[in-house]
Short mmCIF file of C-alpha atoms and ligand atoms in Angstrom, two decimals:
data_model
loop_
_atom_site.label_atom_id
_atom_site.label_comp_id
_atom_site.label_asym_id
_atom_site.label_seq_id
_atom_site.Cartn_x
_atom_site.Cartn_y
_atom_site.Cartn_z
CA UNK Y 104 7.61 24.32 -9.30
CA UNK Y 105 5.77 22.74 -6.40
CA UNK Y 106 3.70 19.80 -7.64
CA UNK Y 107 0.61 18.61 -5.78
CA UNK Y 108 1.58 15.48 -3.75
CA UNK Y 109 -0.21 12.92 -5.93
CA UNK Y 110 0.14 9.18 -6.09
CA UNK Y 111 -0.49 6.97 -9.13
CA UNK Y 112 -0.20 3.21 -9.41
CA UNK Y 113 -1.75 0.39 -11.42
CA UNK Y 114 -2.07 -3.34 -11.84
CA UNK Y 115 -2.46 -5.26 -15.10
CA UNK Y 116 -5.54 -7.50 -15.51
CA UNK Y 117 -3.41 -10.30 -16.94
CA UNK Y 118 -4.24 -13.07 -14.48
CA UNK Y 119 -5.55 -13.82 -11.01
CA UNK Y 120 -4.23 -11.43 -8.38
CA UNK Y 121 -1.67 -12.95 -6.01
CA UNK Y 122 0.07 -12.31 -2.72
CA UNK Y 123 2.90 -10.44 -4.51
CA UNK Y 124 0.43 -7.94 -6.01
CA UNK Y 125 -1.18 -7.57 -2.59
CA UNK Y 126 1.98 -7.05 -0.51
CA UNK Y 127 4.06 -5.26 -3.18
CA UNK Y 128 1.25 -2.95 -4.28
CA UNK Y 129 -2.37 -2.99 -3.01
CA UNK Y 130 -1.59 -3.13 0.73
CA UNK Y 131 0.74 -0.15 0.32
CA UNK Y 132 -1.90 1.86 -1.57
CA UNK Y 133 -4.33 2.08 1.32
CA UNK Y 134 -2.57 4.35 3.87
CA UNK Y 135 -1.54 6.76 1.10
CA UNK Y 136 -5.18 7.78 0.80
CA UNK Y 137 -4.73 9.73 4.06
CA UNK Y 138 -1.75 11.79 2.91
CA UNK Y 139 -2.05 12.20 -0.88
CA UNK Y 140 -4.44 12.55 -3.75
CA UNK Y 141 -4.48 8.92 -4.92
CA UNK Y 142 -5.16 7.46 -8.37
CA UNK Y 143 -5.29 3.67 -8.71
CA UNK Y 144 -5.77 2.28 -12.16
CA UNK Y 145 -6.50 -1.12 -13.67
CA UNK Y 146 -4.06 -0.94 -16.59
CA UNK Y 147 -5.95 -2.96 -19.20
CA UNK Y 148 -3.95 -1.44 -22.07
CA UNK Y 149 -0.78 -2.89 -20.51
CA UNK Y 150 -2.41 -6.31 -20.18
CA UNK Y 151 -2.87 -6.68 -23.97
CA UNK Y 152 0.87 -6.35 -24.65
CA UNK Y 153 0.63 -10.15 -24.43
CA UNK Y 154 -2.41 -12.08 -25.72
CA UNK Y 155 -5.46 -11.90 -23.44
CA UNK Y 156 -8.74 -13.67 -23.98
CA UNK Y 157 -11.26 -10.75 -24.06
CA UNK Y 158 -13.59 -12.47 -21.59
CA UNK Y 159 -10.72 -13.03 -19.14
CA UNK Y 160 -9.58 -9.45 -19.58
CA UNK Y 161 -13.02 -8.17 -18.62
CA UNK Y 162 -13.30 -10.51 -15.61
CA UNK Y 163 -9.83 -9.64 -14.32
CA UNK Y 164 -10.52 -5.91 -14.78
CA UNK Y 165 -13.52 -6.16 -12.45
CA UNK Y 166 -11.56 -8.37 -10.03
CA UNK Y 167 -8.69 -5.90 -9.65
CA UNK Y 168 -11.06 -2.96 -9.13
CA UNK Y 169 -12.92 -5.07 -6.60
CA UNK Y 170 -9.66 -6.02 -4.84
CA UNK Y 171 -8.73 -2.35 -4.52
CA UNK Y 172 -12.05 -1.62 -2.82
CA UNK Y 173 -12.10 -4.80 -0.73
CA UNK Y 174 -8.60 -4.07 0.55
CA UNK Y 175 -9.69 -0.69 1.91
CA UNK Y 176 -9.56 1.88 -0.91
CA UNK Y 177 -12.56 4.20 -0.91
CA UNK Y 178 -13.77 4.88 -4.50
CA UNK Y 179 -15.19 8.22 -3.37
CA UNK Y 180 -11.74 9.27 -2.21
CA UNK Y 181 -9.19 7.40 -4.39
CA UNK Y 182 -9.74 7.61 -8.12
CA UNK Y 183 -10.27 3.95 -9.18
CA UNK Y 184 -10.81 3.32 -12.91
CA UNK Y 185 -9.58 1.33 -15.87
CA UNK Y 186 -6.97 2.92 -18.07
CA UNK Y 187 -8.68 2.44 -21.49
CA UNK Y 188 -11.55 4.72 -20.39
CA UNK Y 189 -9.19 7.71 -20.40
CA UNK Y 190 -7.87 7.89 -23.96
CA UNK Y 191 -5.27 10.51 -23.05
CA UNK Y 192 -3.06 7.68 -21.70
CA UNK Y 193 -2.57 6.41 -25.24
CA UNK Y 194 -2.05 9.88 -26.71
CA UNK Y 195 0.65 10.83 -24.20
CA UNK Y 196 2.28 7.38 -24.60
CA UNK Y 197 2.71 8.09 -28.34
CA UNK Y 198 4.40 11.40 -27.59
CA UNK Y 199 6.68 9.64 -25.10
CA UNK Y 200 7.48 6.98 -27.73
CA UNK Y 201 8.97 9.88 -29.66
CA UNK Y 202 10.86 11.20 -26.61
CA UNK Y 203 12.27 7.85 -25.34
CA UNK Y 204 15.21 6.23 -27.13
CA UNK Y 205 15.26 2.64 -28.43
CA UNK Y 206 18.42 2.02 -26.41
CA UNK Y 207 16.60 2.88 -23.17
CA UNK Y 208 13.90 0.27 -23.92
CA UNK Y 209 16.35 -2.50 -24.86
CA UNK Y 210 17.96 -2.22 -21.43
CA UNK Y 211 14.67 -3.06 -19.58
CA UNK Y 212 15.16 -6.37 -17.80
CA UNK Y 213 11.42 -7.08 -17.67
CA UNK Y 214 11.24 -6.85 -21.46
CA UNK Y 215 14.17 -9.22 -21.81
CA UNK Y 216 12.58 -11.69 -19.37
CA UNK Y 217 9.13 -11.52 -20.97
CA UNK Y 218 10.42 -11.50 -24.56
CA UNK Y 219 12.42 -14.60 -23.70
CA UNK Y 220 9.41 -16.33 -22.14
CA UNK Y 221 6.96 -15.25 -24.85
CA UNK Y 222 9.04 -15.54 -27.97
CA UNK Y 223 11.46 -18.27 -26.89
CA UNK Y 224 14.75 -17.75 -28.68
CA UNK Y 225 13.07 -15.31 -31.00
CA UNK Y 226 12.37 -12.11 -28.99
CA UNK Y 227 11.39 -10.36 -32.27
CA UNK Y 228 8.14 -12.37 -32.28
CA UNK Y 229 6.68 -10.47 -29.32
CA UNK Y 230 4.33 -7.51 -29.72
CA UNK Y 231 5.63 -3.99 -30.38
CA UNK Y 232 3.46 -2.95 -27.40
CA UNK Y 233 5.53 -5.11 -25.04
CA UNK Y 234 8.68 -3.28 -26.14
CA UNK Y 235 7.05 0.16 -25.72
CA UNK Y 236 5.38 -0.78 -22.41
CA UNK Y 237 7.56 1.56 -20.27
CA UNK Y 238 6.51 4.58 -22.44
CA UNK Y 239 2.87 3.85 -21.67
CA UNK Y 240 3.73 3.40 -17.99
CA UNK Y 241 5.47 6.81 -18.00
CA UNK Y 242 2.38 8.31 -19.63
CA UNK Y 243 0.08 6.75 -16.97
CA UNK Y 244 2.10 8.43 -14.25
CA UNK Y 245 2.94 11.76 -15.84
CA UNK Y 246 -0.58 12.38 -17.30
CA UNK Y 247 -1.48 13.15 -13.67
CA UNK Y 248 1.90 14.72 -12.80
CA UNK Y 249 2.12 12.09 -10.05
CA UNK Y 250 4.88 12.77 -7.57
CA UNK Y 251 5.01 9.29 -6.06
CA UNK Y 252 4.40 5.74 -7.19
CA UNK Y 253 4.09 2.78 -4.80
CA UNK Y 254 5.26 -0.32 -6.71
CA UNK Y 255 7.06 -3.56 -5.95
CA UNK Y 256 10.80 -3.83 -6.51
CA UNK Y 257 10.31 -5.41 -9.98
CA UNK Y 258 9.03 -2.05 -11.33
CA UNK Y 259 11.92 0.15 -10.08
CA UNK Y 260 13.71 0.17 -13.43
CA UNK Y 261 10.55 1.34 -15.22
CA UNK Y 262 10.25 4.15 -12.69
CA UNK Y 263 13.77 5.29 -13.46
CA UNK Y 264 12.87 5.32 -17.15
CA UNK Y 265 9.80 7.43 -16.35
CA UNK Y 266 12.15 9.98 -14.73
CA UNK Y 267 14.42 9.89 -17.79
CA UNK Y 268 11.46 10.58 -20.10
CA UNK Y 269 10.24 13.46 -17.84
CA UNK Y 270 13.75 14.95 -17.76
CA UNK Y 271 14.18 14.75 -21.56
CA UNK Y 272 10.73 16.24 -22.19
CA UNK Y 273 11.36 19.08 -19.71
CA UNK Y 274 14.74 19.73 -21.38
CA UNK Y 275 13.76 19.36 -25.06
CA UNK Y 276 10.72 21.67 -24.72
CA UNK Y 277 12.18 24.11 -22.17
CA UNK Y 278 11.41 27.17 -24.31
CA UNK Y 279 7.78 26.14 -25.00
CA UNK Y 280 7.21 25.22 -21.36
CA UNK Y 281 8.42 28.69 -20.36
CA UNK Y 282 6.16 30.12 -23.03
CA UNK Y 283 3.18 28.58 -21.21
CA UNK Y 284 4.15 30.53 -18.10
CA UNK Y 285 5.55 27.47 -16.30
CA UNK Y 286 8.74 28.61 -14.49
CA UNK Y 287 10.41 25.27 -13.82
CA UNK Y 288 9.73 21.70 -14.94
CA UNK Y 289 6.50 20.72 -16.68
CA UNK Y 290 6.63 17.08 -15.45
CA UNK Y 291 7.79 16.06 -11.95
CA UNK Y 292 10.59 13.56 -11.37
CA UNK Y 293 8.41 10.91 -9.77
CA UNK Y 294 9.68 9.06 -6.70
CA UNK Y 295 9.22 5.38 -5.79
CA UNK Y 296 7.40 5.33 -2.47
CA UNK Y 297 7.65 1.71 -1.31
CA UNK Y 298 9.86 0.51 1.54
CA UNK Y 299 9.73 -2.33 4.06
CA UNK Y 300 9.65 -6.13 3.82
CA UNK Y 301 8.22 -8.18 0.90
CA UNK Y 302 8.94 -5.59 -1.73
CA UNK Y 303 9.58 -8.61 -3.98
CA UNK Y 304 7.57 -11.67 -3.02
CA UNK Y 305 9.17 -14.77 -4.48
CA UNK Y 306 7.71 -18.01 -5.81
CA UNK Y 307 6.90 -20.59 -3.13
CA UNK Y 308 8.76 -23.15 -5.18
CA UNK Y 309 11.85 -21.14 -6.15
CA UNK Y 310 13.16 -18.36 -3.93
CA UNK Y 311 15.06 -16.83 -6.85
CA UNK Y 312 11.99 -16.34 -9.06
CA UNK Y 313 9.32 -13.70 -8.35
CA UNK Y 314 5.75 -14.70 -7.65
CA UNK Y 315 3.88 -13.90 -10.79
CA UNK Y 316 0.40 -14.06 -12.36
CA UNK Y 317 1.77 -15.86 -15.37
CA UNK Y 318 3.65 -18.61 -13.46
CA UNK Y 319 2.66 -21.96 -14.94
CA UNK Y 320 2.73 -23.71 -11.55
CA UNK Y 321 -0.26 -23.09 -9.24
CA UNK Y 322 1.65 -24.25 -6.18
CA UNK Y 323 4.20 -21.40 -6.56
CA UNK Y 324 1.63 -18.71 -6.11
CA UNK Y 325 -0.92 -17.79 -3.41
CA UNK Y 326 -3.91 -16.23 -5.18
CA UNK Y 327 -6.04 -13.66 -3.40
CA UNK Y 328 -9.13 -15.76 -4.14
CA UNK Y 329 -7.59 -19.04 -2.82
CA UNK Y 330 -9.67 -20.61 -0.02
CA UNK Y 331 -8.21 -21.29 3.43
CA UNK Y 332 -7.37 -24.95 2.74
CA UNK Y 333 -5.56 -24.10 -0.50
CA UNK Y 334 -3.52 -21.38 1.16
CA UNK Y 335 -2.54 -23.75 4.00
CA UNK Y 336 -1.63 -26.53 1.55
CA UNK Y 337 0.52 -24.23 -0.60
CA UNK Y 338 2.44 -22.89 2.44
CA UNK Y 339 2.90 -26.40 3.85
CA UNK Y 340 4.40 -27.55 0.53
CA UNK Y 341 6.53 -24.39 0.00
CA UNK Y 342 10.16 -25.25 -0.68
CA UNK Y 343 12.45 -24.65 2.33
CA UNK Y 344 15.78 -25.86 3.60
CA UNK Y 345 16.17 -28.20 6.61
CA UNK Y 346 17.59 -25.63 9.07
CA UNK Y 347 15.76 -23.88 11.92
CA UNK Y 348 15.01 -20.16 11.58
CA UNK Y 349 17.87 -17.87 12.72
CA UNK Y 350 17.46 -15.34 15.50
CA UNK Y 351 18.67 -12.40 13.37
CA UNK Y 352 18.04 -11.21 9.77
CA UNK Y 353 21.73 -11.73 8.86
CA UNK Y 354 21.22 -15.48 9.40
CA UNK Y 355 18.85 -15.59 6.41
CA UNK Y 356 21.64 -14.69 3.94
CA UNK Y 357 21.91 -17.34 1.24
CA UNK Y 358 18.56 -18.91 2.27
CA UNK Y 359 16.27 -17.36 -0.37
CA UNK Y 360 13.19 -19.47 0.37
CA UNK Y 361 13.42 -18.95 4.15
CA UNK Y 362 14.01 -15.21 3.65
CA UNK Y 363 10.88 -15.04 1.44
CA UNK Y 364 8.57 -16.75 3.92
CA UNK Y 365 9.82 -14.62 6.82
CA UNK Y 366 9.39 -11.42 4.79
CA UNK Y 367 5.83 -12.47 3.88
CA UNK Y 368 5.04 -12.99 7.58
CA UNK Y 369 6.57 -9.60 8.47
CA UNK Y 370 4.57 -7.77 5.79
CA UNK Y 371 1.29 -9.49 6.64
CA UNK Y 372 1.69 -8.72 10.33
CA UNK Y 373 3.07 -5.18 9.85
CA UNK Y 374 6.28 -6.02 11.68
CA UNK Y 375 9.96 -6.19 10.62
CA UNK Y 376 11.96 -9.29 9.67
CA UNK Y 377 13.87 -8.91 13.00
CA UNK Y 378 10.52 -8.73 14.83
CA UNK Y 379 9.42 -12.05 13.26
CA UNK Y 380 12.76 -13.70 14.08
CA UNK Y 381 12.55 -12.47 17.68
CA UNK Y 382 9.39 -14.59 17.90
CA UNK Y 383 10.33 -17.58 15.73
CA UNK Y 384 14.17 -17.69 15.84
CA UNK Y 385 15.29 -21.25 16.67
CA UNK Y 386 11.94 -22.74 15.60
CA UNK Y 387 11.61 -25.26 12.79
CA UNK Y 388 9.23 -25.10 9.81
CA UNK Y 389 6.76 -27.32 11.62
CA UNK Y 390 5.97 -24.39 13.87
CA UNK Y 391 6.49 -21.49 11.46
CA UNK Y 392 4.52 -22.70 8.44
CA UNK Y 393 1.19 -23.26 10.23
CA UNK Y 394 1.54 -19.85 11.92
CA UNK Y 395 2.17 -18.22 8.51
CA UNK Y 396 -0.81 -20.07 6.96
CA UNK Y 397 -3.09 -18.92 9.77
CA UNK Y 398 -1.96 -15.30 9.36
CA UNK Y 399 -2.29 -15.38 5.57
CA UNK Y 400 -5.84 -16.77 5.80
CA UNK Y 401 -6.81 -14.19 8.46
CA UNK Y 402 -5.65 -11.31 6.20
CA UNK Y 403 -6.70 -12.62 2.77
CA UNK Y 404 -10.02 -14.37 3.43
CA UNK Y 405 -12.12 -11.30 4.34
CA UNK Y 406 -10.73 -9.50 1.26
CA UNK Y 407 -11.61 -12.45 -1.00
CA UNK Y 408 -15.15 -12.60 0.41
CA UNK Y 409 -15.69 -8.90 -0.27
CA UNK Y 410 -14.15 -9.18 -3.76
CA UNK Y 411 -16.65 -11.96 -4.62
CA UNK Y 412 -19.55 -9.81 -3.38
CA UNK Y 413 -18.40 -6.81 -5.47
CA UNK Y 414 -17.71 -8.64 -8.74
CA UNK Y 415 -21.15 -10.24 -8.58
CA UNK Y 416 -22.66 -6.77 -9.29
CA UNK Y 417 -21.01 -5.70 -12.54
CA UNK Y 418 -23.61 -2.91 -12.97
CA UNK Y 419 -22.40 -1.26 -9.76
CA UNK Y 420 -18.74 -1.83 -10.73
CA UNK Y 421 -19.36 -0.21 -14.17
CA UNK Y 422 -20.79 2.84 -12.47
CA UNK Y 423 -17.85 3.15 -10.09
CA UNK Y 424 -15.32 2.81 -12.94
CA UNK Y 425 -17.15 5.26 -15.23
CA UNK Y 426 -17.61 7.87 -12.50
CA UNK Y 427 -13.98 7.61 -11.52
CA UNK Y 428 -12.76 7.75 -15.12
CA UNK Y 429 -14.50 11.11 -15.30
CA UNK Y 430 -12.65 12.25 -12.19
CA UNK Y 431 -9.36 11.06 -13.77
CA UNK Y 432 -10.14 12.85 -17.04
CA UNK Y 433 -10.72 16.12 -15.15
CA UNK Y 434 -7.01 16.04 -14.19
CA UNK Y 435 -5.71 14.52 -17.46
CA UNK Y 436 -7.46 16.77 -20.04
CA UNK Y 437 -5.83 20.10 -19.04
CA UNK Y 438 -2.40 18.41 -18.81
CA UNK Y 439 -2.84 16.95 -22.31
CA UNK Y 440 -4.02 20.34 -23.64
CA UNK Y 441 -0.76 21.86 -22.42
CA UNK Y 442 1.30 18.97 -23.86
CA UNK Y 443 -0.26 19.47 -27.32
CA UNK Y 444 0.58 23.18 -27.20
CA UNK Y 445 4.13 22.44 -26.00
CA UNK Y 446 4.92 19.99 -28.82
CA UNK Y 447 3.32 22.26 -31.45
CA UNK Y 448 0.14 20.42 -32.42
CA UNK Y 449 -2.44 22.72 -34.02
CA UNK Y 450 -5.97 22.50 -32.54
N1 AQP O 4 6.17 -10.88 -6.72
C1 AQP O 4 5.90 -9.61 -6.46
N2 AQP O 4 6.32 -9.04 -5.31
C2 AQP O 4 6.04 -7.75 -5.00
N3 AQP O 4 5.31 -6.96 -5.81
C3 AQP O 4 4.86 -7.49 -6.95
N4 AQP O 4 4.12 -7.00 -7.94
C4 AQP O 4 3.91 -7.93 -8.90
N5 AQP O 4 4.53 -9.08 -8.54
C5 AQP O 4 5.11 -8.84 -7.35
C6 AQP O 4 3.65 -5.61 -7.95
O1 AQP O 4 2.26 -5.65 -8.30
C7 AQP O 4 1.98 -4.46 -9.07
C8 AQP O 4 1.23 -4.83 -10.30
O2 AQP O 4 2.05 -5.53 -11.16
P1 AQP O 4 1.49 -5.80 -12.62
O3 AQP O 4 0.40 -6.76 -12.59
O4 AQP O 4 1.17 -4.54 -13.30
O5 AQP O 4 2.74 -6.38 -13.35
P2 AQP O 4 3.80 -7.41 -12.94
O6 AQP O 4 4.78 -6.79 -11.98
O7 AQP O 4 4.41 -7.89 -14.23
O8 AQP O 4 2.98 -8.54 -12.21
P3 AQP O 4 2.97 -10.08 -12.48
O9 AQP O 4 2.17 -10.74 -11.43
O10 AQP O 4 4.36 -10.59 -12.66
O11 AQP O 4 2.16 -10.16 -13.82
P4 AQP O 4 2.50 -10.91 -15.18
O12 AQP O 4 2.87 -12.33 -14.78
O13 AQP O 4 1.25 -10.86 -16.02
O14 AQP O 4 3.62 -10.18 -15.80
C9 AQP O 4 3.29 -3.74 -9.32
O15 AQP O 4 3.41 -2.68 -8.39
C10 AQP O 4 4.31 -4.79 -9.04
O16 AQP O 4 5.51 -4.23 -8.57
#
């Protein structure tokens, strides 16, 4: 069956947005508006898998929606809404909880990392929602029969699990799906769309750890709302080695921090790592870091200014989110009607 080329992606309102969210996700969302139907969600139900102060949750929800728009997404074109306004996400997630296997979930590295961080030695102390998170993520994507998902590298494993859930559902309910008049698969096998540099932006203080909203150290992370001085200070103090930059990408092997900063420069300037090294190869950090700071400020500052303007008018933001949740529901409701028939729920 030919599925409509449709893109879905989302970000959790679980902290201040950072450069990793921007380069790994938001920046990649924008051009897809020209080629696909695009649905970009603020996944508030994912955020509460770990404790969130309700006031912070609300503020971050507005901030992410504002960041989408400030970065160039058009809310009259892309469907921009918060997940909890379309209840079908939760309903499909429950059905997928009954399709997915416990063994699949226990293999998720993000769960192991987060359970370790949240529960210390005792990973059983974390919420059941954190364990089932990938089922909800599969529901987010498949509720819209999305064919492509732009996400950072850290989410690849969850995307594979989404495909496994789709495959099992298509297989287990083959007869009922045929009964509905659908010739092939009911759910598509969704592809990861992202390529290019900075698929995984690393901490400024440790090149082996990803940049993350929940990092305890402020100096590891460039936030989208940071002012110019703060961005420059964080880049200046970023951990590096003492060597000059190499002239080719191969020379970055084993230099995680240097590799990270060069990839950030490449992504922010829409060039390749080799392109950056053609310009800066042989230079020391005294030349490269100020150039990177200037570039980061030039890209991020106008977005931060527009985000601040948008979040100041929550009435307007509410309207945008509500209107777009209605557009999302127009796709989700018929899919969910079919799913209920397929699994045998009486209505
Ligand atoms: N460091 C990163 N590099 C590249 N992409 C990243 N993303 C997140 N961190 C990086 C991408 O941003 C999108 C939204 O992610 P999310 O907020 O839903 O969840 P996350 O990946 O768990 O993000 P954080 O910042 O690490 O949040 P916390 O600390 O709350 O768990 C995804 O596309 C992700 O790939």
